[in-house]
Short mmCIF file of C-alpha atoms in Angstrom, two decimals:
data_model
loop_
_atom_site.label_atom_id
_atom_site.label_comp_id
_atom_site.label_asym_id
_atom_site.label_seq_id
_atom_site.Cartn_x
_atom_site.Cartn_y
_atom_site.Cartn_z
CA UNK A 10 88.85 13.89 22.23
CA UNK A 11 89.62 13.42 18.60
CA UNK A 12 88.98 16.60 16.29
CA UNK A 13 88.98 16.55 12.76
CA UNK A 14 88.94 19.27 9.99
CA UNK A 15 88.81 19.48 6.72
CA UNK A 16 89.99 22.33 4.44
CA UNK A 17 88.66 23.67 1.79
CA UNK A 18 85.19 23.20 3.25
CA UNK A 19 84.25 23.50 -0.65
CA UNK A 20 86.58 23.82 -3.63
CA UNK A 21 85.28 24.47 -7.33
CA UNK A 22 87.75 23.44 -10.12
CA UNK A 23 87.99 23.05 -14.30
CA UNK A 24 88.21 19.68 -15.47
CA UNK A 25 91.63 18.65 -15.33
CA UNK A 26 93.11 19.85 -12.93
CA UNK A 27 95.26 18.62 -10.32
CA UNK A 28 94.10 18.77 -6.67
CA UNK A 29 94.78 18.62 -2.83
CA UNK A 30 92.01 17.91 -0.05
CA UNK A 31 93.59 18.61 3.41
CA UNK A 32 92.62 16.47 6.33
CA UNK A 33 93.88 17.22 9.93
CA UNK A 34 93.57 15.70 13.16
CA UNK A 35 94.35 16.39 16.87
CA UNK A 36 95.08 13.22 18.60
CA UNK A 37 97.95 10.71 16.75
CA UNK A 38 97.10 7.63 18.43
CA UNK A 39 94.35 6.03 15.69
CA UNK A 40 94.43 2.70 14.05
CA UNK A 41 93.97 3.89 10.49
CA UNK A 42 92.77 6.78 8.36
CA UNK A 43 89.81 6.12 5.55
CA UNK A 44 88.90 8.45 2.61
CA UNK A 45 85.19 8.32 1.56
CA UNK A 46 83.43 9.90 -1.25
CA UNK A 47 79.61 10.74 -0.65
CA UNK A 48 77.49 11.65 -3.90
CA UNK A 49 74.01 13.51 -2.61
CA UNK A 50 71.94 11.45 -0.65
CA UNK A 51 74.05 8.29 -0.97
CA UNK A 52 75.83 5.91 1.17
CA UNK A 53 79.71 6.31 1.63
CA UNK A 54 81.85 4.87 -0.51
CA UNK A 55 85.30 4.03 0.62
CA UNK A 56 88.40 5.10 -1.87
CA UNK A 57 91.51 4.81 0.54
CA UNK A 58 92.77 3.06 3.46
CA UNK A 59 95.64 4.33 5.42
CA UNK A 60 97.12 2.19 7.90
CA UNK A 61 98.83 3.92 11.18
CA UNK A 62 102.43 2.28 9.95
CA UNK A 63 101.91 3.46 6.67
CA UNK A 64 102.94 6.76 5.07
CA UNK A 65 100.80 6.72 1.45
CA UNK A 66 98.35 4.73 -0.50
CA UNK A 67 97.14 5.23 -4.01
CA UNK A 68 94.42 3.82 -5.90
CA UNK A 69 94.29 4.44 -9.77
CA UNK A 70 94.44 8.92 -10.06
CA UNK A 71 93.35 9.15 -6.29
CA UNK A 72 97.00 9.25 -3.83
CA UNK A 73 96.51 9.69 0.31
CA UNK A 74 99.64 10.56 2.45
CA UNK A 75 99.13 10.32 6.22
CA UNK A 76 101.61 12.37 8.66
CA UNK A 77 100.93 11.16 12.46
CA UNK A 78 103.75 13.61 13.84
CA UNK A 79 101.95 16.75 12.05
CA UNK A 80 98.34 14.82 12.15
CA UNK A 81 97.60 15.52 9.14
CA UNK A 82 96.54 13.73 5.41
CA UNK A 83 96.00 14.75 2.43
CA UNK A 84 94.07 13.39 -0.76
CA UNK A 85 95.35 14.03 -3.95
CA UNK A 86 93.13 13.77 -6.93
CA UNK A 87 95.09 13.90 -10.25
CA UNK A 88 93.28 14.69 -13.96
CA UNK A 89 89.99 15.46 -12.65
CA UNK A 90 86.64 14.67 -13.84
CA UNK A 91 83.50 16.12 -13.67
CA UNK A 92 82.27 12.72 -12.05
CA UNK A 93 84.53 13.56 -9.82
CA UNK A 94 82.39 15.55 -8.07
CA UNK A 95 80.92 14.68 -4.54
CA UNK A 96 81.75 15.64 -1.21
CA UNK A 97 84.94 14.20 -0.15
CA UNK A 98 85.34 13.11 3.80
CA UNK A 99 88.37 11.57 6.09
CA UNK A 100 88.05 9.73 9.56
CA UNK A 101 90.26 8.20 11.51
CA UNK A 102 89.78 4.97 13.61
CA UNK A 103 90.70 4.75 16.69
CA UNK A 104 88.65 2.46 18.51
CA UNK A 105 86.51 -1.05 17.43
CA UNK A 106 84.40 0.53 14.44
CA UNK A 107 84.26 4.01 16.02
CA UNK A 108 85.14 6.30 13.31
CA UNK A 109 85.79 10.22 13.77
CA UNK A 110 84.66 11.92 10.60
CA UNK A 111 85.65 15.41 9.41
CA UNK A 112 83.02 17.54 7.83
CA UNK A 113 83.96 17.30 4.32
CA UNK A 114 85.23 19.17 1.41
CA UNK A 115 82.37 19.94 -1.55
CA UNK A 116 84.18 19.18 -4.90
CA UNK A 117 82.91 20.37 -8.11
CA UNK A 118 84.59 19.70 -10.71
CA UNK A 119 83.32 21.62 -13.90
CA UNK A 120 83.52 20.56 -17.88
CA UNK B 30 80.01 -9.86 -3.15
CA UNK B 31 77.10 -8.14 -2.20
CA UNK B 32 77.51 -4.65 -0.10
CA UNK B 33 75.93 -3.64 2.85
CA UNK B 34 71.99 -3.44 2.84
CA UNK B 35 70.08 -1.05 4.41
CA UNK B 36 66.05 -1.12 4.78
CA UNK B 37 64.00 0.65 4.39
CA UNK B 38 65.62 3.43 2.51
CA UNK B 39 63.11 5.98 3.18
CA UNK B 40 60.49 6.52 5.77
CA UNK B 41 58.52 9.02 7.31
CA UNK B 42 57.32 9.18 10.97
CA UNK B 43 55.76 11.88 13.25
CA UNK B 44 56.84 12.60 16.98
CA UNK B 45 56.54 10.03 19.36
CA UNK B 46 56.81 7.12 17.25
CA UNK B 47 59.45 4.69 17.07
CA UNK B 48 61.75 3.28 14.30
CA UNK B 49 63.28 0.18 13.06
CA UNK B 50 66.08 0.16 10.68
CA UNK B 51 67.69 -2.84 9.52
CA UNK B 52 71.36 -3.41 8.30
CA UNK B 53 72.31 -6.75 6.56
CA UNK B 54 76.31 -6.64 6.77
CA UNK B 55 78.65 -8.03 3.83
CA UNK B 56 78.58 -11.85 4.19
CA UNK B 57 81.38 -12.86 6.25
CA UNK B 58 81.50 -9.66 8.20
CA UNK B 59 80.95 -10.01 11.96
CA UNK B 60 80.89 -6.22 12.92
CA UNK B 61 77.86 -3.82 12.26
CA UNK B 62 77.91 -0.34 13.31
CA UNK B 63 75.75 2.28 13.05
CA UNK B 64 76.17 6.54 12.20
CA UNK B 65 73.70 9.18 12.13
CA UNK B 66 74.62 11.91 9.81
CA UNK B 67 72.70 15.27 10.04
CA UNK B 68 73.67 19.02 8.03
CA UNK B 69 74.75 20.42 11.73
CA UNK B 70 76.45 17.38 13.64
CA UNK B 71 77.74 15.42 10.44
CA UNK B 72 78.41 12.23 10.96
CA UNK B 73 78.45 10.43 14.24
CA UNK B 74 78.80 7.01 15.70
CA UNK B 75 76.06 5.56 17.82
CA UNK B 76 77.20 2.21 18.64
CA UNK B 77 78.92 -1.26 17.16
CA UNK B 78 77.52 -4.77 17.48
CA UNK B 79 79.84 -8.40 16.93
CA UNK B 80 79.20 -11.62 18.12
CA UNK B 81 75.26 -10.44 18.64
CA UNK B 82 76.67 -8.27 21.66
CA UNK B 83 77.10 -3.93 21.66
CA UNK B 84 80.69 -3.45 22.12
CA UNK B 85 80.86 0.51 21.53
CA UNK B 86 78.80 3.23 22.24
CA UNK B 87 78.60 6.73 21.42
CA UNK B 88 77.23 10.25 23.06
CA UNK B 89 73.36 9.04 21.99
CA UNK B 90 70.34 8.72 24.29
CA UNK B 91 68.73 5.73 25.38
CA UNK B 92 66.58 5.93 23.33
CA UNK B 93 68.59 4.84 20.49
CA UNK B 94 69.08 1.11 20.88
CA UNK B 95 70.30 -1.93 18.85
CA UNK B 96 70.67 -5.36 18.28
CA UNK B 97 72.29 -7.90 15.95
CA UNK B 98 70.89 -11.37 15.16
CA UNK B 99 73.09 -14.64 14.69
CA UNK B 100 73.32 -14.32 11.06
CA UNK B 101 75.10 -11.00 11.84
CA UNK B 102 72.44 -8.96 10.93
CA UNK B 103 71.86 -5.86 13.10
CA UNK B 104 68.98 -3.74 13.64
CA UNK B 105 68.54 0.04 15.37
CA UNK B 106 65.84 0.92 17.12
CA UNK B 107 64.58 5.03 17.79
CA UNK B 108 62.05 5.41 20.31
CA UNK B 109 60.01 8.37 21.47
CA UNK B 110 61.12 10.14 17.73
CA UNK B 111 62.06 14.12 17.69
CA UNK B 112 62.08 16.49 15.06
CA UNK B 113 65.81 16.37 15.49
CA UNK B 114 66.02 12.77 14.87
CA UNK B 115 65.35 13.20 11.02
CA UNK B 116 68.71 12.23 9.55
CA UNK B 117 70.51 10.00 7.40
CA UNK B 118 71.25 6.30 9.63
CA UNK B 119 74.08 4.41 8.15
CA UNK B 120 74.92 1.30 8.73
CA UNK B 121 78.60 0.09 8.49
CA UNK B 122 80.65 -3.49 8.20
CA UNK B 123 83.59 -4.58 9.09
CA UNK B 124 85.20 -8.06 8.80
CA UNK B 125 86.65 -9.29 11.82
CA UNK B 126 89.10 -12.20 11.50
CA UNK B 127 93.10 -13.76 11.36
CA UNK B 128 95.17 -9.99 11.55
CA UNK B 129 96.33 -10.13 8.27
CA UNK B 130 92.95 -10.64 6.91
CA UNK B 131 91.82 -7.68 9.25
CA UNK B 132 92.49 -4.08 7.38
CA UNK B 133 90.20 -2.71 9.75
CA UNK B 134 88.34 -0.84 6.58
CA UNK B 135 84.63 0.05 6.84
CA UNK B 136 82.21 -0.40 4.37
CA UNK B 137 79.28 1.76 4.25
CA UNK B 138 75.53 0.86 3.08
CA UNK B 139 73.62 3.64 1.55
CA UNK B 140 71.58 4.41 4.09
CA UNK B 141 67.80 4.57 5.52
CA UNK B 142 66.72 8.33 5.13
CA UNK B 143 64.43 9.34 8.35
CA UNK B 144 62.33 12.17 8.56
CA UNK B 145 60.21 13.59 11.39
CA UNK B 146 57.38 15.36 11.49
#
């Protein structure tokens, strides 16, 4: 059974900084990895797509590296903003539209 | 392009009673699948509809049930309601088609917010 966890399970920052959301997983054998953000009773909203053959993807100041043989991913979120802030969550696909979800990392990111 | 839409958005509902949510997919998006998300399980699949037929199921009760339409359109269905039922149902799309077309990336509604009293 898939397992996910995410660490820092909340993470408090100054505008501007440069930051790392960890993401790790127990089973390698997934079709892709997605990043979502989710502001407070909202929807998800996807930011990056990892495909199982791929190593990185990066989208504007937002950069995800996936490591099957470690299972692990990480989110890097460069220059931050304070609209940055939301809670921050990775799954992994690994069947149809089954999706494992991690619990999240809480970002705030403060002026 | 218009996202994924999810009625209603809110709704409130006492033990015992059912639910119907409805999910209108992307346009040009075949698959529909449905999450709960709670503050002590997170988030958690229920079950995936394409071509009007479930083709995934998660760890849920039958009581939780589905369907999707011809249009693609899918609807969930919550009988007999709990207290623990109250949650946050999302609805998700994904296009199905030639493989190169396919990224296999979700796209999330916003969500019909259930509570149970």
């Amino acid at each position: 059974k898939q397992e996910v966890t995410q660490i820092p399970a909340a993470l408090s920052v100054p505008e501007g900084e440069n930051l790392v959301l960890n993401c790790s997983f127990t089973d390698s054998a997934i079709y892709n990895l997605q990043w979502f953000r989710q502001d407070p009773g909202k929807g998800l909203t996807s930011l990056l797509l990892i495909q199982s053959s791929q190593r990185e993807q990066t989208s504007g100041r937002l950069n995800a590296s996936l490591d099957k043989s470690s299972g692990r991913s990480t989110l890097y979120i460069a220059a931050s903003q304070p609209g940055d802030s939301a809670t921050y969550l990775c799954a992994l696909r690994t069947s149809g539209s089954r999706l494992t979800f991690g619990e999240g990392t809480q970002l705030t990111v403060n002026p | 392009k218009a996202g994924v839409t999810q009625t209603p958005r809110y709704l409130i509902k006492t033990r015992g009673q059912q639910v119907t949510l409805s999910c209108s997919p992307i346009s040009g998006h075949r698959s529909v699948s449905w999450y709960q998300q709670t503050p002590g399980q997170g988030l958690q699949f229920l079950f995936e509809y394409f071509s009007e037929t479930q083709r995934n199921k998660g760890n849920f009760p039958g009581r939780f049930s589905g369907r999707q339409f011809s249009n693609s359109r899918s609807e969930m269905n919550v009988s007999t309601l709990e207290l623990g039922d109250s949650a946050l149902y999302l609805c998700a799309s994904r296009f199905l088609g030639l493989a190169g077309l396919n990224t296999g990336e979700l796209f999330f509604g916003e969500g019909s917010r259930l509570t149970v009293l």
